[in-house]
Amino acid sequence: MKKIICKKEYDTETATLVKKHTVSYYGDPAGYEENLFQTPSGLYFLYVRGGEASPYPNEDILRLAKAKVSDWLESHE
């Protein structure tokens, strides 16, 4: 998936997967996954998707500030 946010491109095809976090199982309406990526230029983003009752009912890319990356990683150990 590719998305432009604030004139910067975030692309799961060209970025490096840092960590994958899955809640529940595939097919669970409340289940979801968050995948942390780093772009070649050093920016971070989350690729998210989930069931219709999850926080991410639609596939999306959310940018993540470098200052928040360590917090996200610690909360998803």
mmCIF file of C-alpha atoms in Angstrom:
data_model
loop_
_atom_site.group_PDB
_atom_site.id
_atom_site.type_symbol
_atom_site.label_atom_id
_atom_site.label_comp_id
_atom_site.label_asym_id
_atom_site.label_seq_id
_atom_site.Cartn_x
_atom_site.Cartn_y
_atom_site.Cartn_z
ATOM 1 C CA MET A 1 0.000 0.000 0.000
ATOM 2 C CA LYS A 2 1.150 3.507 -0.746
ATOM 3 C CA LYS A 3 -0.053 6.792 0.733
ATOM 4 C CA ILE A 4 1.074 10.428 0.539
ATOM 5 C CA ILE A 5 0.929 12.271 3.879
ATOM 6 C CA CYS A 6 2.124 15.887 4.130
ATOM 7 C CA LYS A 7 3.829 15.592 0.726
ATOM 8 C CA LYS A 8 5.849 12.529 1.831
ATOM 9 C CA GLU A 9 5.382 9.057 0.394
ATOM 10 C CA TYR A 10 4.857 6.069 2.666
ATOM 11 C CA ASP A 11 5.005 2.752 0.781
ATOM 12 C CA THR A 12 4.949 -0.746 2.267
ATOM 13 C CA GLU A 13 6.692 -2.087 -0.864
ATOM 14 C CA THR A 14 9.831 0.033 -0.437
ATOM 15 C CA ALA A 15 9.951 0.374 3.360
ATOM 16 C CA THR A 16 11.483 -2.077 5.826
ATOM 17 C CA LEU A 17 9.235 -3.958 8.237
ATOM 18 C CA VAL A 18 10.477 -3.305 11.782
ATOM 19 C CA LYS A 19 7.839 -5.138 13.848
ATOM 20 C CA LYS A 20 4.474 -6.779 13.364
ATOM 21 C CA HIS A 21 1.810 -6.767 16.106
ATOM 22 C CA THR A 22 -1.326 -8.895 15.784
ATOM 23 C CA VAL A 23 -4.355 -8.900 18.070
ATOM 24 C CA SER A 24 -6.593 -11.995 17.967
ATOM 25 C CA TYR A 25 -6.927 -14.213 14.874
ATOM 26 C CA TYR A 26 -7.650 -13.715 11.177
ATOM 27 C CA GLY A 27 -11.403 -13.358 10.660
ATOM 28 C CA ASP A 28 -12.168 -12.008 14.151
ATOM 29 C CA PRO A 29 -14.307 -8.867 13.689
ATOM 30 C CA ALA A 30 -12.444 -7.196 16.577
ATOM 31 C CA GLY A 31 -8.995 -8.455 15.536
ATOM 32 C CA TYR A 32 -6.379 -6.262 13.900
ATOM 33 C CA GLU A 33 -2.722 -5.932 13.021
ATOM 34 C CA GLU A 34 -0.279 -3.052 13.211
ATOM 35 C CA ASN A 35 2.935 -3.241 11.200
ATOM 36 C CA LEU A 36 5.704 -0.754 11.946
ATOM 37 C CA PHE A 37 7.749 0.226 8.888
ATOM 38 C CA GLN A 38 10.737 2.501 8.293
ATOM 39 C CA THR A 39 11.145 4.254 4.950
ATOM 40 C CA PRO A 40 14.525 4.441 3.174
ATOM 41 C CA SER A 41 14.720 8.108 4.292
ATOM 42 C CA GLY A 42 14.255 7.128 7.961
ATOM 43 C CA LEU A 43 10.585 7.999 8.503
ATOM 44 C CA TYR A 44 8.327 5.626 10.425
ATOM 45 C CA PHE A 45 4.740 4.605 9.786
ATOM 46 C CA LEU A 46 2.168 2.049 10.815
ATOM 47 C CA TYR A 47 0.349 -0.046 8.242
ATOM 48 C CA VAL A 48 -2.918 -1.053 9.940
ATOM 49 C CA ARG A 49 -5.879 -3.227 9.069
ATOM 50 C CA GLY A 50 -8.516 -5.209 10.912
ATOM 51 C CA GLY A 51 -12.044 -6.457 11.215
ATOM 52 C CA GLU A 52 -15.134 -4.276 11.126
ATOM 53 C CA ALA A 53 -15.312 -4.058 14.959
ATOM 54 C CA SER A 54 -11.600 -3.261 15.378
ATOM 55 C CA PRO A 55 -9.888 0.122 15.781
ATOM 56 C CA TYR A 56 -8.828 -0.240 12.116
ATOM 57 C CA PRO A 57 -11.830 -1.380 10.068
ATOM 58 C CA ASN A 58 -10.167 -0.004 6.936
ATOM 59 C CA GLU A 59 -6.655 -0.620 5.647
ATOM 60 C CA ASP A 60 -4.582 2.534 6.266
ATOM 61 C CA ILE A 61 -1.130 4.031 6.737
ATOM 62 C CA LEU A 62 -0.519 6.239 9.775
ATOM 63 C CA ARG A 63 2.684 8.195 10.163
ATOM 64 C CA LEU A 64 4.531 7.815 13.456
ATOM 65 C CA ALA A 65 6.941 10.405 14.852
ATOM 66 C CA LYS A 66 10.433 9.124 15.646
ATOM 67 C CA ALA A 67 9.905 10.212 19.255
ATOM 68 C CA LYS A 68 6.925 7.824 19.510
ATOM 69 C CA VAL A 69 8.604 4.762 17.958
ATOM 70 C CA SER A 70 10.299 3.532 21.142
ATOM 71 C CA ASP A 71 7.044 3.949 23.085
ATOM 72 C CA TRP A 72 5.166 1.933 20.466
ATOM 73 C CA LEU A 73 7.817 -0.793 20.480
ATOM 74 C CA GLU A 74 7.796 -1.020 24.297
ATOM 75 C CA SER A 75 4.006 -1.249 24.430
ATOM 76 C CA HIS A 76 3.991 -4.070 21.847
ATOM 77 C CA GLU A 77 6.600 -6.436 23.320
#
